[in-house]
Short mmCIF file of C-alpha atoms in Angstrom, two decimals:
data_model
loop_
_atom_site.label_atom_id
_atom_site.label_comp_id
_atom_site.label_asym_id
_atom_site.label_seq_id
_atom_site.Cartn_x
_atom_site.Cartn_y
_atom_site.Cartn_z
CA MET A 935 143.18 -11.89 250.53
CA LYS A 936 145.81 -13.26 248.45
CA LYS A 937 146.42 -9.78 246.92
CA LEU A 938 146.71 -8.29 250.35
CA LEU A 939 149.23 -10.94 251.48
CA ALA A 940 151.23 -10.51 248.18
CA VAL A 941 151.53 -6.71 248.73
CA LEU A 942 152.45 -7.22 252.39
CA PHE A 943 155.28 -9.92 251.43
CA THR A 944 156.61 -7.56 248.85
CA LEU A 945 156.85 -4.64 251.21
CA VAL A 946 158.62 -6.86 253.81
CA LEU A 947 161.06 -7.87 251.16
CA LEU A 948 161.88 -4.34 250.10
CA ALA A 949 162.54 -3.28 253.64
CA GLY A 950 164.91 -6.12 254.07
CA LEU A 951 166.80 -5.33 251.07
CA ALA A 952 166.97 -1.72 252.20
CA ALA A 953 168.47 -2.75 255.65
CA CYS A 954 171.10 -5.04 254.62
CA GLY A 955 171.71 -4.37 250.75
CA HIS A 956 174.80 -2.65 249.37
CA PHE A 957 175.09 0.48 247.23
CA VAL A 958 177.10 -0.16 243.86
CA PRO A 959 178.57 2.98 242.71
CA ILE A 960 178.13 3.65 238.82
CA MET A 961 181.16 5.93 238.39
CA PRO A 962 184.32 6.05 240.43
CA GLY A 963 184.37 8.60 243.14
CA THR A 964 180.58 8.17 243.76
CA GLU A 965 180.93 5.63 246.59
CA HIS A 966 178.94 6.10 249.54
CA ALA A 967 177.29 3.75 252.30
CA ALA A 968 174.04 2.32 251.94
CA MET A 969 171.22 4.28 253.76
CA GLY A 970 171.55 2.26 257.01
CA GLU A 971 173.08 1.99 260.27
CA ASP A 972 176.58 2.80 258.71
CA ALA A 973 175.32 5.73 256.58
CA PRO A 974 176.82 9.21 257.95
CA ALA A 975 174.37 11.39 259.70
CA PRO A 976 173.28 14.62 258.01
CA ASP A 977 175.37 16.51 260.86
CA GLY A 978 178.58 14.91 259.64
CA GLN A 979 178.49 12.25 262.48
CA ASN A 980 180.35 9.05 261.33
CA ALA A 981 182.23 10.88 258.76
CA GLU A 982 185.15 8.44 259.57
CA ALA A 983 183.14 5.83 258.18
CA GLU A 984 183.55 7.18 254.56
CA ALA A 985 186.17 5.25 252.51
CA ALA A 986 189.41 7.12 251.86
CA PHE A 987 189.81 8.16 248.02
CA ARG A 988 191.94 5.45 246.22
CA GLU A 989 194.51 6.74 243.89
CA GLN A 990 194.54 5.35 240.52
CA PRO A 991 195.69 5.83 236.87
CA LEU A 992 193.77 8.34 235.12
CA MET A 993 192.87 5.70 232.11
CA ASP A 994 191.54 3.33 234.51
CA PHE A 995 189.48 6.18 236.20
CA LEU A 996 188.06 6.97 232.93
CA GLY A 997 187.38 3.39 232.17
CA TRP A 998 189.69 3.69 229.10
CA GLY A 999 191.57 0.51 229.83
CA SER A 1000 191.09 -1.02 226.33
CA PHE A 1001 191.94 2.41 224.71
CA ALA A 1002 195.18 2.70 226.78
CA SER A 1003 196.29 -0.80 225.67
CA SER A 1004 195.54 -0.28 221.91
CA TYR A 1005 196.19 3.27 220.99
CA TYR A 1006 199.68 2.58 219.64
CA ASP A 1007 198.12 -0.09 217.11
CA ASN A 1008 194.83 1.43 216.65
CA THR A 1009 195.84 5.28 216.88
CA PRO A 1010 193.06 7.94 216.70
CA VAL A 1011 192.89 9.76 213.30
CA ALA A 1012 192.59 13.15 215.06
CA LEU A 1013 192.86 14.89 218.39
CA SER A 1014 191.02 18.16 218.99
CA ILE A 1015 191.00 20.85 221.74
CA ARG A 1016 188.35 23.09 222.74
CA VAL A 1017 188.95 25.94 225.25
CA GLY A 1018 185.69 27.42 227.00
CA ASP A 1019 182.92 28.10 224.53
CA SER A 1020 185.37 28.57 221.61
CA TYR A 1021 185.99 26.36 218.60
CA ALA A 1022 187.23 22.69 218.38
CA SER A 1023 190.81 22.69 216.73
CA PRO A 1024 192.16 19.31 215.46
CA ILE A 1025 195.51 17.95 214.80
CA PHE A 1026 196.24 15.01 212.69
CA ASP A 1027 199.71 13.87 213.24
CA ARG A 1028 200.30 10.52 214.60
CA THR A 1029 203.21 11.74 216.82
CA GLY A 1030 201.14 14.53 218.40
CA ILE A 1031 198.31 12.09 219.00
CA ILE A 1032 200.56 9.35 220.60
CA SER A 1033 202.08 12.19 222.73
CA ALA A 1034 198.74 13.09 224.06
CA CYS A 1035 197.68 9.48 224.85
CA ASP A 1036 201.06 8.85 226.48
CA ALA A 1037 200.54 11.85 228.56
CA LEU A 1038 196.98 10.81 229.87
CA ARG A 1039 198.50 7.21 230.53
CA ALA A 1040 201.06 8.97 232.78
CA MET A 1041 198.40 10.84 234.81
CA THR A 1042 197.21 9.66 238.22
CA VAL A 1043 193.80 10.66 239.74
CA THR A 1044 194.97 11.62 243.22
CA ASP A 1045 192.01 12.96 245.32
CA ARG A 1046 188.74 14.79 245.00
CA ALA A 1047 189.39 18.39 244.32
CA GLY A 1048 188.38 21.25 246.37
CA ASP A 1049 186.51 24.47 245.05
CA ILE A 1050 187.61 25.22 241.44
CA ASP A 1051 188.04 28.89 240.43
CA PRO A 1052 184.61 29.68 239.08
CA THR A 1053 186.19 31.73 236.17
CA ALA A 1054 188.22 28.85 235.03
CA GLN A 1055 187.33 27.78 231.50
CA PRO A 1056 187.04 23.93 230.64
CA THR A 1057 189.64 22.57 228.27
CA VAL A 1058 188.11 19.57 226.41
CA PHE A 1059 190.32 16.95 224.51
CA THR A 1060 188.78 14.78 222.18
CA PHE A 1061 190.19 11.67 220.26
CA THR A 1062 188.40 10.75 216.94
CA MET A 1063 188.76 7.24 215.91
CA SER A 1064 188.61 6.05 212.16
CA ASP A 1065 185.09 4.71 212.61
CA GLY A 1066 183.89 8.19 213.88
CA ASP A 1067 183.76 7.12 217.58
CA GLU A 1068 184.85 9.83 220.03
CA ARG A 1069 186.39 9.80 223.55
CA SER A 1070 186.67 13.17 225.40
CA VAL A 1071 188.39 14.29 228.66
CA THR A 1072 187.89 17.70 230.47
CA PHE A 1073 190.06 19.56 232.60
CA VAL A 1074 188.96 22.67 234.60
CA GLY A 1075 191.62 24.74 236.48
CA GLY A 1076 193.99 21.78 236.29
CA ALA A 1077 191.41 19.45 237.86
CA LEU A 1078 189.87 16.60 236.03
CA ARG A 1079 186.04 17.11 235.65
CA MET A 1080 183.65 14.18 235.69
CA TYR A 1081 179.87 13.96 236.11
CA ALA A 1082 180.60 12.98 239.85
CA GLY A 1083 182.72 16.06 240.40
CA ASP A 1084 186.27 17.47 240.07
CA TYR A 1085 189.50 15.45 240.91
CA THR A 1086 193.01 16.32 241.28
CA VAL A 1087 195.61 14.79 239.03
CA SER A 1088 199.31 14.44 238.87
CA GLY A 1089 201.59 13.85 235.99
CA GLY A 1090 201.09 13.97 232.19
CA ASP A 1091 202.53 17.51 231.88
CA ALA A 1092 203.28 17.07 228.31
CA LEU A 1093 199.53 17.15 227.32
CA TRP A 1094 199.56 20.91 227.69
CA SER A 1095 202.58 21.39 225.38
CA ILE A 1096 200.82 20.03 222.54
CA LEU A 1097 200.00 22.83 219.82
CA PHE A 1098 196.74 23.22 217.93
CA PRO A 1099 195.95 25.53 215.01
CA GLY A 1100 194.29 28.89 216.00
CA TYR A 1101 195.28 28.24 219.62
CA SER A 1102 198.93 28.57 218.58
CA ASP A 1103 200.68 30.99 216.21
CA SER A 1104 203.23 28.48 215.26
CA PHE A 1105 200.89 26.86 212.51
CA SER A 1106 201.45 27.78 208.97
CA VAL A 1107 198.96 27.03 206.25
CA PHE A 1108 201.27 24.46 204.78
CA ASP A 1109 201.55 22.82 208.33
CA LEU A 1110 197.69 22.08 208.23
CA TYR A 1111 197.96 19.46 205.42
CA TYR A 1112 200.37 17.17 207.57
CA SER A 1113 201.89 16.28 204.14
CA GLN A 1114 205.44 15.96 203.54
CA ALA A 1115 205.27 16.98 199.78
CA ILE A 1116 203.47 20.13 200.79
CA THR A 1117 206.03 20.88 203.47
CA ASP A 1118 208.84 20.37 200.83
CA PHE A 1119 207.04 22.64 198.24
CA ALA A 1120 206.91 25.51 200.86
CA ASN A 1121 210.45 25.05 202.07
CA GLY A 1122 212.04 24.77 198.46
CA PHE A 1123 209.59 27.40 196.89
CA TYR A 1124 212.43 29.92 196.04
CA GLU A 1125 214.96 27.38 194.91
CA ASN A 1126 212.35 25.55 192.70
CA VAL A 1127 209.88 28.23 191.72
CA PRO A 1128 206.53 27.09 190.12
CA LEU A 1129 206.04 27.36 186.48
CA SER A 1130 202.69 29.06 186.91
CA VAL A 1131 199.92 29.63 189.27
CA GLY A 1132 196.17 29.32 188.43
CA ARG A 1133 192.89 30.25 189.96
CA ARG A 1134 189.80 28.06 189.39
CA GLN A 1135 186.30 28.86 190.42
CA ASN A 1136 183.65 26.13 191.10
CA GLY A 1137 185.48 23.72 188.94
CA GLY A 1138 185.43 25.87 186.11
CA ALA A 1139 188.31 26.78 183.73
CA THR A 1140 191.66 27.49 185.41
CA LEU A 1141 193.02 30.89 184.75
CA THR A 1142 196.75 30.76 184.70
CA SER A 1143 199.62 33.14 185.13
CA LYS A 1144 203.17 32.56 184.40
CA ASP A 1145 204.19 35.93 185.75
CA PRO A 1146 206.99 35.21 188.41
CA THR A 1147 205.62 38.34 190.33
CA VAL A 1148 202.08 36.96 190.31
CA ILE A 1149 203.37 33.55 191.45
CA SER A 1150 205.31 35.14 194.21
CA GLN A 1151 202.42 37.16 195.32
CA VAL A 1152 199.99 34.37 195.81
CA PHE A 1153 202.62 32.17 197.72
CA SER A 1154 203.59 35.18 200.00
CA LEU A 1155 199.98 35.68 200.99
CA LEU A 1156 199.73 31.98 201.93
CA VAL A 1157 202.99 31.66 203.69
CA ASN A 1158 202.26 34.63 205.81
CA ALA A 1159 198.64 33.84 206.64
CA ARG A 1160 197.90 32.35 210.05
CA VAL A 1161 194.96 30.42 211.35
CA ASN A 1162 192.38 32.78 213.29
CA ARG A 1163 189.85 29.99 214.12
CA VAL A 1164 188.13 26.93 212.87
CA GLU A 1165 184.75 26.79 211.50
CA GLU A 1166 182.41 24.48 213.18
CA SER A 1167 179.33 25.03 211.33
CA PRO A 1168 180.24 25.61 207.59
CA ASP A 1169 176.73 24.81 206.23
CA GLN A 1170 175.61 27.76 208.42
CA ASN A 1171 178.27 30.34 208.11
CA ILE A 1172 179.96 30.01 204.90
CA ASP A 1173 178.74 29.66 201.25
CA LEU A 1174 179.62 25.77 200.34
CA THR A 1175 178.67 26.45 196.74
CA GLN A 1176 181.78 28.97 196.39
CA VAL A 1177 184.93 27.13 195.81
CA THR A 1178 188.10 28.65 194.60
CA ASP A 1179 191.50 26.69 193.88
CA TYR A 1180 194.90 28.27 193.82
CA VAL A 1181 196.97 25.82 191.66
CA PHE A 1182 200.74 25.90 191.43
CA THR A 1183 202.22 23.99 188.43
CA MET A 1184 205.92 22.94 188.93
CA PRO A 1185 208.47 22.51 186.20
CA ASP A 1186 207.87 18.58 186.25
CA SER A 1187 204.21 19.28 185.70
CA THR A 1188 203.42 18.31 189.52
CA THR A 1189 200.67 20.37 190.95
CA TYR A 1190 199.90 21.77 194.53
CA THR A 1191 196.37 22.73 195.04
CA PHE A 1192 195.14 25.22 197.90
CA THR A 1193 191.10 25.25 198.08
CA PHE A 1194 189.12 27.97 199.67
CA THR A 1195 185.37 27.49 200.32
CA GLY A 1196 183.98 30.82 200.78
CA PRO A 1197 186.59 32.74 202.74
CA CYS A 1198 187.85 29.62 204.46
CA LEU A 1199 190.81 27.42 203.56
CA THR A 1200 189.62 23.91 203.18
CA VAL A 1201 191.97 21.06 204.15
CA THR A 1202 191.25 17.39 204.36
CA ALA A 1203 194.01 15.88 206.21
CA SER A 1204 192.29 12.80 206.99
CA GLN A 1205 189.57 11.19 204.94
CA ASP A 1206 188.14 9.54 207.78
CA TYR A 1207 187.77 12.94 209.76
CA GLY A 1208 186.81 14.98 206.61
CA PRO A 1209 187.24 18.45 205.55
CA VAL A 1210 188.31 21.19 208.08
CA TYR A 1211 187.38 25.03 207.34
CA TYR A 1212 189.99 27.39 208.48
CA TRP A 1213 189.47 31.15 208.77
CA LEU A 1214 192.82 32.96 208.09
CA ASP A 1215 194.30 36.22 208.82
CA GLY A 1216 196.36 37.88 206.07
CA VAL A 1217 194.80 36.63 202.95
CA ASP A 1218 192.11 39.41 202.26
CA GLU A 1219 194.04 40.45 199.07
CA LEU A 1220 194.16 36.94 197.57
CA PRO A 1221 190.78 37.20 195.78
CA TYR A 1222 191.57 40.30 194.27
CA LEU A 1223 194.87 39.31 192.47
CA THR A 1224 194.77 39.40 188.88
CA ILE A 1225 195.67 35.89 187.50
CA LEU A 1226 195.57 36.20 183.88
CA PRO A 1227 198.03 36.24 181.10
CA GLU A 1228 198.16 39.71 179.50
CA SER A 1229 197.09 38.30 176.21
CA THR A 1230 193.86 36.75 177.41
CA ILE A 1231 192.53 39.90 179.41
CA PRO A 1232 189.13 40.92 177.60
CA THR A 1233 188.66 44.48 176.94
CA PHE A 1234 185.49 46.18 178.29
CA ALA A 1235 184.70 49.69 176.78
CA GLY A 1236 182.05 50.32 179.20
CA GLY A 1237 178.25 49.97 178.51
CA TYR A 1238 175.64 47.57 179.75
CA LEU A 1239 176.40 44.35 181.61
CA SER A 1240 175.22 42.46 178.68
CA ASP A 1241 178.37 43.82 176.96
CA LEU A 1242 180.48 42.54 180.06
CA ARG A 1243 180.67 38.94 179.28
CA GLU A 1244 179.20 36.52 176.54
CA ASP A 1245 177.30 34.39 178.94
CA ILE A 1246 175.48 37.45 180.46
CA ALA A 1247 174.64 38.53 176.89
CA GLN A 1248 173.07 34.99 176.16
CA ALA A 1249 171.22 35.13 179.31
CA GLN A 1250 169.77 38.49 178.17
CA LEU A 1251 168.54 37.21 174.92
CA ALA A 1252 167.07 34.09 176.58
CA ALA A 1253 164.98 36.40 178.87
CA TYR A 1254 163.68 37.92 175.87
CA ASN A 1255 162.98 34.42 173.99
CA GLU A 1256 165.43 35.43 171.42
CA TYR A 1257 168.30 32.80 172.22
CA ASN A 1258 167.58 29.61 170.01
CA GLY A 1259 164.43 28.41 171.92
CA ILE A 1260 166.50 28.68 175.04
CA THR A 1261 164.68 30.30 178.11
CA VAL A 1262 165.41 31.49 181.55
CA ILE A 1263 163.92 28.79 184.13
CA GLY A 1264 165.31 30.36 187.41
CA VAL A 1265 167.25 32.93 189.02
CA TYR A 1266 168.76 32.44 192.39
CA VAL A 1267 170.07 35.59 194.42
CA ASP A 1268 172.04 35.48 197.50
CA TYR A 1269 172.50 38.87 199.19
CA THR A 1270 173.60 41.12 202.19
CA ILE A 1271 171.97 44.45 201.96
CA ASN A 1272 171.89 47.03 204.65
CA GLY A 1273 173.20 44.26 207.06
CA GLN A 1274 170.26 41.96 206.15
CA THR A 1275 171.32 38.69 204.69
CA GLY A 1276 169.13 36.40 202.66
CA TYR A 1277 168.24 34.65 199.44
CA LEU A 1278 165.59 34.70 196.63
CA THR A 1279 164.56 31.78 194.38
CA LEU A 1280 162.67 33.33 191.19
CA SER A 1281 161.11 31.45 188.55
CA GLY A 1282 158.87 31.94 185.43
CA ASP A 1283 158.10 35.50 184.07
CA ILE A 1284 159.48 37.18 187.22
CA ALA A 1285 162.90 35.49 186.81
CA SER A 1286 162.97 36.50 183.18
CA MET A 1287 162.08 40.15 183.91
CA PHE A 1288 164.68 40.22 186.67
CA VAL A 1289 167.31 38.92 184.25
CA GLN A 1290 166.09 41.61 181.75
CA ARG A 1291 166.63 44.39 184.39
CA VAL A 1292 169.87 43.37 185.71
CA THR A 1293 171.52 42.97 182.37
CA THR A 1294 170.69 46.61 181.34
CA ILE A 1295 172.51 48.04 184.43
CA THR A 1296 175.45 50.22 182.91
CA ALA A 1297 179.01 50.02 184.06
CA THR A 1298 182.13 52.05 183.18
CA ASN A 1299 185.66 50.66 182.03
CA GLU A 1300 187.23 51.74 184.91
CA LEU A 1301 189.10 48.94 186.97
CA VAL A 1302 188.36 49.58 190.77
CA THR A 1303 188.99 47.60 193.91
CA PRO A 1304 185.56 46.47 195.14
CA SER A 1305 184.20 46.93 198.59
CA GLY A 1306 180.81 47.01 200.35
CA GLU A 1307 178.07 44.21 200.69
CA ASN A 1308 177.68 41.46 198.32
CA ILE A 1309 175.00 40.36 195.87
CA THR A 1310 175.40 37.16 193.88
CA VAL A 1311 172.90 36.48 190.90
CA SER A 1312 172.80 33.10 189.48
CA VAL A 1313 170.90 32.59 186.49
CA THR A 1314 169.95 28.94 185.01
CA LEU A 1315 168.91 28.52 181.33
CA SER A 1316 166.86 25.67 180.12
CA ASP A 1317 170.02 23.87 178.60
CA GLY A 1318 171.62 23.92 182.01
CA SER A 1319 173.96 26.97 181.33
CA GLY A 1320 173.70 30.34 182.72
CA PRO A 1321 175.93 33.32 184.11
CA ILE A 1322 176.68 34.12 187.66
CA LEU A 1323 177.17 37.89 188.50
CA TYR A 1324 178.99 39.11 191.27
CA PHE A 1325 178.19 42.56 192.85
CA THR A 1326 180.19 44.12 195.54
CA GLY A 1327 178.89 47.36 196.52
CA ASP A 1328 178.42 49.39 193.34
CA THR A 1329 180.91 47.24 191.44
CA VAL A 1330 180.30 44.15 189.22
CA GLN A 1331 182.88 41.47 188.64
CA GLN A 1332 183.88 40.58 185.00
CA MET A 1333 186.51 38.03 186.10
CA VAL A 1334 188.39 37.51 189.30
CA GLY A 1335 190.30 40.62 190.13
CA MET A 1336 188.63 42.67 187.51
CA ASN A 1337 185.66 44.93 188.83
CA TYR A 1338 183.97 47.70 187.19
CA PRO A 1339 181.88 50.42 188.87
CA CYS A 1340 178.01 50.26 187.93
CA ASP A 1341 175.47 52.94 187.99
CA PRO A 1342 174.95 53.80 191.51
CA ASN A 1343 171.29 54.55 190.94
CA ALA A 1344 170.70 51.46 189.16
CA MET A 1345 172.31 49.43 191.87
CA ALA A 1346 170.04 51.21 194.56
CA THR A 1347 167.12 49.99 192.52
CA LEU A 1348 168.41 46.44 192.26
CA ARG A 1349 168.82 46.38 196.00
CA ASN A 1350 165.26 47.79 196.71
CA THR A 1351 163.87 45.26 194.23
CA ILE A 1352 165.54 42.46 196.11
CA LEU A 1353 164.48 43.45 199.34
CA GLU A 1354 160.69 43.98 197.91
CA LEU A 1355 160.82 40.54 196.48
CA ALA A 1356 161.97 39.06 199.82
CA LEU A 1357 158.82 40.37 201.53
CA ASP A 1358 156.70 38.11 199.34
CA SER A 1359 157.24 34.33 200.12
CA ASN A 1360 155.57 33.79 196.55
CA ASN A 1361 158.29 35.81 194.77
CA VAL A 1362 155.46 37.98 193.37
CA GLY A 1363 156.79 41.41 193.30
CA THR A 1364 156.94 44.94 191.65
CA PHE A 1365 159.39 46.01 189.16
CA ALA A 1366 159.49 50.04 188.92
CA GLY A 1367 155.60 49.99 189.50
CA GLU A 1368 154.86 47.23 187.10
CA SER A 1369 152.71 44.24 188.35
CA THR A 1370 154.50 40.94 187.80
CA GLY A 1371 151.99 38.67 189.58
#
């Protein structure tokens, strides 16, 4: 009986609360009456009971009051824009970021918006703070978009005049660094020509040229390049292990370094934000420029790939256990073949046999411009050393800018071997009919 009375008491209490309680909106613009005698009927009766929309500053409407009062002292480190399903593109200059904050603070939310053009793309502005915290605001068809709906706004026109890389053609490569030193270097290049330009791959030795023509070529490609887009998934879409630095050395020994990760210019304008990867138009020739002093260009008379470079010859000896007790412990192959992209990790006897076969591919001594799909073979020896061989189409790279044509039949066999090995998750395959399992 006590339980029954408790249940009845609870039901009566809930009914009373429903009749006389008040609905508390979670977000601005979601106000409506409690479901009682003042609630509008489904057919629209009592519509006059709805409260009129109250204009208010956009910052207050967003709940950004503390941000609005502190952004001059605690300025975001970056502001990015994303239009539709495209990429997010950041800027890092304090002036532009403050201008965007000022523009938002000048906006007023005036009313609930009517129907928005369904083809209009959302534009999202995101502020990133030094601690990684983010604040985003979205506009669609000129209206503010919130979870509760769309709202008309007035003021803040300056927000739409801010320029972003990739969305504006006005950004040069040098503008992306937000560095006065880089800007001065670019603007004064022809009055204060660098002493040399060098290329360095994966932190290795820097190959340097003092030829004014080569120095000018590298600079011209950079100064005429433009941002195509920003890469948002670099770990998925570019090879983060392939890093190339272009280093200009000035007469006073000052250096200016421009880094590419895979095909993307990599810029860290803010340590808090981290690196940004830019796809550029106009730099396709950059990897193929010969940046070497004439006296250091090695000669290649043609022959086996083991004759191409000393490190390849050493790997071949190790594959036959003829190199001071040093052996092949692994081979990593990154490839694109017939449009199929993948990788292999080989070890043991199969890795040694793979190196034996690759190093006996023949090449001629004719320098050519490479084209076609890429295969990268990275060999690791037991002493931690090992060569990396870069194949493009039917060519092999001796050094950056120096490519030689290989035997096309041998290259076809190499591609087939890689695809056959890729079919076996245990890396047990067949070389020319010989079992390697």
